[in-house]
Amino acid sequence: MLLEVEDLCVNYGRIEAIRNVSFTVEEGEVVTLIGANGAGKTTTMKTVSGLRPVRAGTIRFKGEDITAVPPHERPVLGIAQSPEGRGCFVGMTVTENLDMGAYARTDRKTPKVKEDRDRVFGLFPRLAERRTQIAGTMSGGEQQMLAIGRALMASPTLLLLDEPSMGLAPKLIQQIFDIITEINKQGTTVLLVEQNAAQALKRAHRAYILETGEVVREGTGEELANDPAVKAAYLGGDV
């Protein structure tokens, strides 16, 4: 098992954001967490990447307990996140942003980094066209591509994607999800948090539904996409 989250509890002050959340991600999968706003999806993702402290529970990665590992060490272990809101370095160029993604790598002075940058440009040709452009002058869709590309530059075993379609036009949403599928086909395991439940379930091998900080249902992407209750609650009655 690549990632095991067991009985995870996280608080914001006295407020219990998630409680007793458990899920797994196997190597090679796309696993998605879906739920309404405030369900605890982003908190769960931030906790896996080390940005939120754990009140109780355990996070294991490749069989090792990483619950107390600080966030700056998790990319070295093989976990990289594209955060909600993109978080691009707006004063840097596209290439400089991508190079920042490789900052924690021990092989960052080797040709492998250029190979990975070329891979990102292959996945996102628009970034290749704008490699010298300042990130802050780019569209929201281009910045989302850059945020995902920067995370890939860490050469992760597990890629965490938090709301990659947020604020994007429908045509770009389809493109982003096609690229996520391609990233997975190329060998990167993906944990996806997404409000576009229809697209997320269509791409996911397995999925978990969060409500008010708890996992209330799990299954394959296809099972949940065809579940009448899930359709009614998250898919507008249909996929």
mmCIF file of C-alpha atoms in Angstrom:
data_model
loop_
_atom_site.group_PDB
_atom_site.id
_atom_site.type_symbol
_atom_site.label_atom_id
_atom_site.label_comp_id
_atom_site.label_asym_id
_atom_site.label_seq_id
_atom_site.Cartn_x
_atom_site.Cartn_y
_atom_site.Cartn_z
ATOM 1 C CA MET A 1 0.000 0.000 0.000
ATOM 2 C CA LEU A 2 1.411 3.390 -0.975
ATOM 3 C CA LEU A 3 -0.605 5.623 1.374
ATOM 4 C CA GLU A 4 -2.581 4.580 4.442
ATOM 5 C CA VAL A 5 -4.556 7.121 6.459
ATOM 6 C CA GLU A 6 -6.032 5.650 9.625
ATOM 7 C CA ASP A 7 -8.495 7.250 12.067
ATOM 8 C CA LEU A 8 -7.248 10.753 11.254
ATOM 9 C CA CYS A 9 -8.517 13.590 13.454
ATOM 10 C CA VAL A 10 -7.621 17.233 12.833
ATOM 11 C CA ASN A 11 -8.808 20.355 14.659
ATOM 12 C CA TYR A 12 -8.838 24.077 13.927
ATOM 13 C CA GLY A 13 -8.678 25.299 17.505
ATOM 14 C CA ARG A 14 -11.639 23.679 19.231
ATOM 15 C CA ILE A 15 -13.405 22.939 15.954
ATOM 16 C CA GLU A 16 -13.115 19.336 14.790
ATOM 17 C CA ALA A 17 -12.461 19.587 11.037
ATOM 18 C CA ILE A 18 -12.110 15.865 10.337
ATOM 19 C CA ARG A 19 -12.630 12.894 12.625
ATOM 20 C CA ASN A 20 -11.692 9.247 12.291
ATOM 21 C CA VAL A 21 -11.022 9.566 8.548
ATOM 22 C CA SER A 22 -9.499 6.418 7.047
ATOM 23 C CA PHE A 23 -8.620 5.688 3.422
ATOM 24 C CA THR A 24 -5.926 4.058 1.321
ATOM 25 C CA VAL A 25 -4.199 4.736 -1.988
ATOM 26 C CA GLU A 26 -2.492 1.910 -3.846
ATOM 27 C CA GLU A 27 0.423 2.503 -6.187
ATOM 28 C CA GLY A 28 -0.782 3.310 -9.702
ATOM 29 C CA GLU A 29 -4.273 4.450 -8.686
ATOM 30 C CA VAL A 30 -6.221 7.653 -9.029
ATOM 31 C CA VAL A 31 -8.188 8.024 -5.786
ATOM 32 C CA THR A 32 -10.560 10.933 -5.307
ATOM 33 C CA LEU A 33 -12.136 12.537 -2.250
ATOM 34 C CA ILE A 34 -15.423 14.273 -3.001
ATOM 35 C CA GLY A 35 -17.878 16.170 -0.856
ATOM 36 C CA ALA A 36 -19.561 19.512 -0.351
ATOM 37 C CA ASN A 37 -17.762 22.674 0.736
ATOM 38 C CA GLY A 38 -16.646 22.297 4.349
ATOM 39 C CA ALA A 39 -16.676 18.501 4.228
ATOM 40 C CA GLY A 40 -12.984 18.314 5.184
ATOM 41 C CA LYS A 41 -11.446 17.490 1.812
ATOM 42 C CA THR A 42 -8.788 20.208 1.730
ATOM 43 C CA THR A 43 -7.994 19.722 5.419
ATOM 44 C CA THR A 44 -7.375 16.033 4.717
ATOM 45 C CA MET A 45 -5.096 16.896 1.807
ATOM 46 C CA LYS A 46 -3.150 19.478 3.820
ATOM 47 C CA THR A 47 -2.689 16.948 6.601
ATOM 48 C CA VAL A 48 -1.287 14.332 4.213
ATOM 49 C CA SER A 49 1.197 16.917 2.917
ATOM 50 C CA GLY A 50 2.100 17.916 6.481
ATOM 51 C CA LEU A 51 0.610 21.410 6.532
ATOM 52 C CA ARG A 52 -1.905 20.627 9.288
ATOM 53 C CA PRO A 53 -0.972 18.985 12.618
ATOM 54 C CA VAL A 54 -2.635 15.695 13.499
ATOM 55 C CA ARG A 55 -4.637 15.478 16.720
ATOM 56 C CA ALA A 56 -5.037 11.715 16.451
ATOM 57 C CA GLY A 57 -4.539 8.990 13.896
ATOM 58 C CA THR A 58 -1.733 7.776 11.655
ATOM 59 C CA ILE A 59 -0.435 8.485 8.159
ATOM 60 C CA ARG A 60 1.773 5.817 6.581
ATOM 61 C CA PHE A 61 3.603 6.225 3.280
ATOM 62 C CA LYS A 62 5.298 3.212 1.690
ATOM 63 C CA GLY A 63 4.748 1.425 4.994
ATOM 64 C CA GLU A 64 6.538 4.078 7.100
ATOM 65 C CA ASP A 65 4.794 6.226 9.712
ATOM 66 C CA ILE A 66 5.117 9.845 8.480
ATOM 67 C CA THR A 67 2.542 11.381 10.828
ATOM 68 C CA ALA A 68 5.145 13.593 12.501
ATOM 69 C CA VAL A 69 7.398 14.184 9.456
ATOM 70 C CA PRO A 70 7.611 17.955 8.773
ATOM 71 C CA PRO A 71 6.086 19.236 5.508
ATOM 72 C CA HIS A 72 9.378 20.268 3.894
ATOM 73 C CA GLU A 73 10.637 16.677 4.167
ATOM 74 C CA ARG A 74 7.622 15.020 2.540
ATOM 75 C CA PRO A 75 8.569 15.958 -1.054
ATOM 76 C CA VAL A 76 11.887 14.183 -0.458
ATOM 77 C CA LEU A 77 9.905 11.068 0.492
ATOM 78 C CA GLY A 78 7.906 11.290 -2.737
ATOM 79 C CA ILE A 79 4.803 13.367 -1.904
ATOM 80 C CA ALA A 80 4.130 16.590 -3.824
ATOM 81 C CA GLN A 81 1.049 18.816 -3.768
ATOM 82 C CA SER A 82 -0.583 21.184 -6.226
ATOM 83 C CA PRO A 83 -2.529 23.306 -3.741
ATOM 84 C CA GLU A 84 -5.997 24.786 -3.875
ATOM 85 C CA GLY A 85 -5.652 28.285 -5.298
ATOM 86 C CA ARG A 86 -2.565 27.283 -7.326
ATOM 87 C CA GLY A 87 -0.004 29.261 -5.286
ATOM 88 C CA CYS A 88 2.263 30.128 -8.211
ATOM 89 C CA PHE A 89 5.239 32.407 -7.604
ATOM 90 C CA VAL A 90 3.692 35.327 -9.463
ATOM 91 C CA GLY A 91 6.914 37.319 -9.904
ATOM 92 C CA MET A 92 8.835 34.391 -11.415
ATOM 93 C CA THR A 93 8.781 33.002 -14.936
ATOM 94 C CA VAL A 94 7.238 29.676 -15.863
ATOM 95 C CA THR A 95 10.651 28.011 -15.963
ATOM 96 C CA GLU A 96 11.663 29.494 -12.613
ATOM 97 C CA ASN A 97 8.415 28.229 -11.048
ATOM 98 C CA LEU A 98 9.088 24.749 -12.387
ATOM 99 C CA ASP A 99 12.657 24.814 -11.101
ATOM 100 C CA MET A 100 11.328 25.699 -7.636
ATOM 101 C CA GLY A 101 9.385 22.444 -7.754
ATOM 102 C CA ALA A 102 12.681 20.572 -8.011
ATOM 103 C CA TYR A 103 14.274 22.481 -5.126
ATOM 104 C CA ALA A 104 14.170 19.595 -2.614
ATOM 105 C CA ARG A 105 15.540 17.008 -5.041
ATOM 106 C CA THR A 106 18.978 15.591 -4.367
ATOM 107 C CA ASP A 107 19.543 15.207 -8.125
ATOM 108 C CA ARG A 108 18.553 18.759 -9.078
ATOM 109 C CA LYS A 109 21.951 19.472 -10.673
ATOM 110 C CA THR A 110 21.715 16.443 -12.969
ATOM 111 C CA PRO A 111 20.189 16.076 -16.485
ATOM 112 C CA LYS A 112 17.206 14.285 -14.910
ATOM 113 C CA VAL A 113 15.705 17.637 -13.892
ATOM 114 C CA LYS A 114 15.784 18.877 -17.493
ATOM 115 C CA GLU A 115 14.178 15.601 -18.591
ATOM 116 C CA ASP A 116 11.371 16.149 -16.103
ATOM 117 C CA ARG A 117 10.952 19.765 -17.219
ATOM 118 C CA ASP A 118 10.683 18.562 -20.817
ATOM 119 C CA ARG A 119 8.070 16.028 -19.658
ATOM 120 C CA VAL A 120 6.044 18.859 -18.092
ATOM 121 C CA PHE A 121 6.302 20.873 -21.314
ATOM 122 C CA GLY A 122 5.121 17.781 -23.202
ATOM 123 C CA LEU A 123 2.078 17.474 -20.937
ATOM 124 C CA PHE A 124 1.410 21.217 -21.053
ATOM 125 C CA PRO A 125 2.471 22.630 -24.437
ATOM 126 C CA ARG A 126 1.064 26.016 -23.428
ATOM 127 C CA LEU A 127 3.683 26.228 -20.663
ATOM 128 C CA ALA A 128 6.399 25.466 -23.204
ATOM 129 C CA GLU A 129 5.165 28.390 -25.304
ATOM 130 C CA ARG A 130 5.228 30.671 -22.253
ATOM 131 C CA ARG A 131 8.356 29.417 -20.527
ATOM 132 C CA THR A 132 9.790 32.950 -20.143
ATOM 133 C CA GLN A 133 6.480 34.577 -19.187
ATOM 134 C CA ILE A 134 5.921 35.917 -15.680
ATOM 135 C CA ALA A 135 3.433 33.642 -13.907
ATOM 136 C CA GLY A 136 1.367 36.517 -12.529
ATOM 137 C CA THR A 137 0.453 37.632 -16.055
ATOM 138 C CA MET A 138 -0.971 34.240 -17.043
ATOM 139 C CA SER A 139 -4.607 33.136 -17.108
ATOM 140 C CA GLY A 140 -6.127 31.036 -14.339
ATOM 141 C CA GLY A 141 -6.002 27.929 -16.494
ATOM 142 C CA GLU A 142 -2.356 28.469 -17.351
ATOM 143 C CA GLN A 143 -1.519 29.013 -13.679
ATOM 144 C CA GLN A 144 -3.290 25.755 -12.819
ATOM 145 C CA MET A 145 -1.183 23.941 -15.405
ATOM 146 C CA LEU A 146 1.895 25.566 -13.902
ATOM 147 C CA ALA A 147 0.946 24.521 -10.368
ATOM 148 C CA ILE A 148 0.537 20.899 -11.458
ATOM 149 C CA GLY A 149 3.748 21.054 -13.485
ATOM 150 C CA ARG A 150 5.663 22.480 -10.526
ATOM 151 C CA ALA A 151 4.453 19.615 -8.313
ATOM 152 C CA LEU A 152 5.546 17.102 -10.959
ATOM 153 C CA MET A 153 9.032 18.625 -10.917
ATOM 154 C CA ALA A 154 9.479 17.123 -7.448
ATOM 155 C CA SER A 155 9.352 13.724 -9.224
ATOM 156 C CA PRO A 156 6.680 12.474 -6.821
ATOM 157 C CA THR A 157 5.506 8.936 -6.282
ATOM 158 C CA LEU A 158 2.225 10.417 -5.002
ATOM 159 C CA LEU A 159 0.793 13.600 -6.531
ATOM 160 C CA LEU A 160 -1.768 15.476 -4.416
ATOM 161 C CA LEU A 161 -4.155 17.616 -6.485
ATOM 162 C CA ASP A 162 -6.451 19.955 -4.556
ATOM 163 C CA GLU A 163 -9.369 21.348 -6.621
ATOM 164 C CA PRO A 164 -7.505 21.493 -9.951
ATOM 165 C CA SER A 165 -10.643 22.529 -11.877
ATOM 166 C CA MET A 166 -11.697 25.373 -9.572
ATOM 167 C CA GLY A 167 -12.602 28.539 -11.445
ATOM 168 C CA LEU A 168 -11.840 27.151 -14.889
ATOM 169 C CA ALA A 169 -13.951 27.259 -18.047
ATOM 170 C CA PRO A 170 -15.596 23.925 -19.030
ATOM 171 C CA LYS A 171 -13.253 23.373 -21.994
ATOM 172 C CA LEU A 172 -10.195 23.840 -19.754
ATOM 173 C CA ILE A 173 -11.672 21.571 -17.074
ATOM 174 C CA GLN A 174 -11.879 18.749 -19.601
ATOM 175 C CA GLN A 175 -8.290 19.421 -20.674
ATOM 176 C CA ILE A 176 -6.989 19.411 -17.089
ATOM 177 C CA PHE A 177 -8.692 16.088 -16.339
ATOM 178 C CA ASP A 178 -7.362 14.557 -19.559
ATOM 179 C CA ILE A 179 -3.863 15.564 -18.446
ATOM 180 C CA ILE A 180 -4.416 14.108 -14.950
ATOM 181 C CA THR A 181 -5.344 10.806 -16.598
ATOM 182 C CA GLU A 182 -2.200 10.975 -18.728
ATOM 183 C CA ILE A 183 -0.007 11.747 -15.697
ATOM 184 C CA ASN A 184 -1.404 8.621 -14.032
ATOM 185 C CA LYS A 185 -0.836 6.538 -17.166
ATOM 186 C CA GLN A 186 2.793 7.680 -17.126
ATOM 187 C CA GLY A 187 3.186 6.089 -13.689
ATOM 188 C CA THR A 188 2.358 8.721 -11.061
ATOM 189 C CA THR A 189 -0.190 7.824 -8.377
ATOM 190 C CA VAL A 190 -2.767 10.579 -7.820
ATOM 191 C CA LEU A 191 -4.843 11.604 -4.792
ATOM 192 C CA LEU A 192 -7.437 14.070 -6.033
ATOM 193 C CA VAL A 193 -9.706 16.425 -4.113
ATOM 194 C CA GLU A 194 -12.340 17.824 -6.425
ATOM 195 C CA GLN A 195 -15.788 19.436 -6.351
ATOM 196 C CA ASN A 196 -16.462 18.459 -9.948
ATOM 197 C CA ALA A 197 -17.659 15.053 -8.826
ATOM 198 C CA ALA A 198 -18.706 13.857 -12.282
ATOM 199 C CA GLN A 199 -15.238 14.339 -13.768
ATOM 200 C CA ALA A 200 -13.484 13.083 -10.645
ATOM 201 C CA LEU A 201 -15.483 9.848 -10.480
ATOM 202 C CA LYS A 202 -15.067 9.304 -14.212
ATOM 203 C CA ARG A 203 -11.257 9.361 -13.810
ATOM 204 C CA ALA A 204 -10.886 7.656 -10.424
ATOM 205 C CA HIS A 205 -10.189 4.006 -9.752
ATOM 206 C CA ARG A 206 -11.654 4.447 -6.274
ATOM 207 C CA ALA A 207 -13.382 7.249 -4.379
ATOM 208 C CA TYR A 208 -14.374 8.291 -0.886
ATOM 209 C CA ILE A 209 -17.209 10.660 0.000
ATOM 210 C CA LEU A 210 -16.696 13.023 2.929
ATOM 211 C CA GLU A 211 -19.528 14.691 4.840
ATOM 212 C CA THR A 212 -18.927 16.985 7.815
ATOM 213 C CA GLY A 213 -15.431 15.639 8.371
ATOM 214 C CA GLU A 214 -16.176 11.923 8.084
ATOM 215 C CA VAL A 215 -15.979 9.290 5.357
ATOM 216 C CA VAL A 216 -19.567 8.200 4.739
ATOM 217 C CA ARG A 217 -19.166 6.094 1.605
ATOM 218 C CA GLU A 218 -16.483 4.488 -0.534
ATOM 219 C CA GLY A 219 -16.282 2.419 -3.679
ATOM 220 C CA THR A 220 -14.953 2.383 -7.204
ATOM 221 C CA GLY A 221 -15.423 5.521 -9.253
ATOM 222 C CA GLU A 222 -17.936 3.705 -11.439
ATOM 223 C CA GLU A 223 -19.920 2.340 -8.485
ATOM 224 C CA LEU A 224 -20.319 5.748 -6.890
ATOM 225 C CA ALA A 225 -21.034 7.481 -10.204
ATOM 226 C CA ASN A 226 -23.942 5.070 -10.741
ATOM 227 C CA ASP A 227 -25.233 5.183 -7.158
ATOM 228 C CA PRO A 228 -28.634 6.957 -7.120
ATOM 229 C CA ALA A 229 -27.958 8.672 -3.783
ATOM 230 C CA VAL A 230 -24.571 9.954 -4.975
ATOM 231 C CA LYS A 231 -26.126 11.115 -8.248
ATOM 232 C CA ALA A 232 -28.798 13.042 -6.391
ATOM 233 C CA ALA A 233 -26.380 14.651 -3.938
ATOM 234 C CA TYR A 234 -23.315 15.389 -6.095
ATOM 235 C CA LEU A 235 -24.033 14.819 -9.774
ATOM 236 C CA GLY A 236 -27.232 16.732 -10.368
ATOM 237 C CA GLY A 237 -29.103 13.484 -10.882
ATOM 238 C CA ASP A 238 -26.737 12.155 -13.551
ATOM 239 C CA VAL A 239 -23.099 11.904 -14.564
#
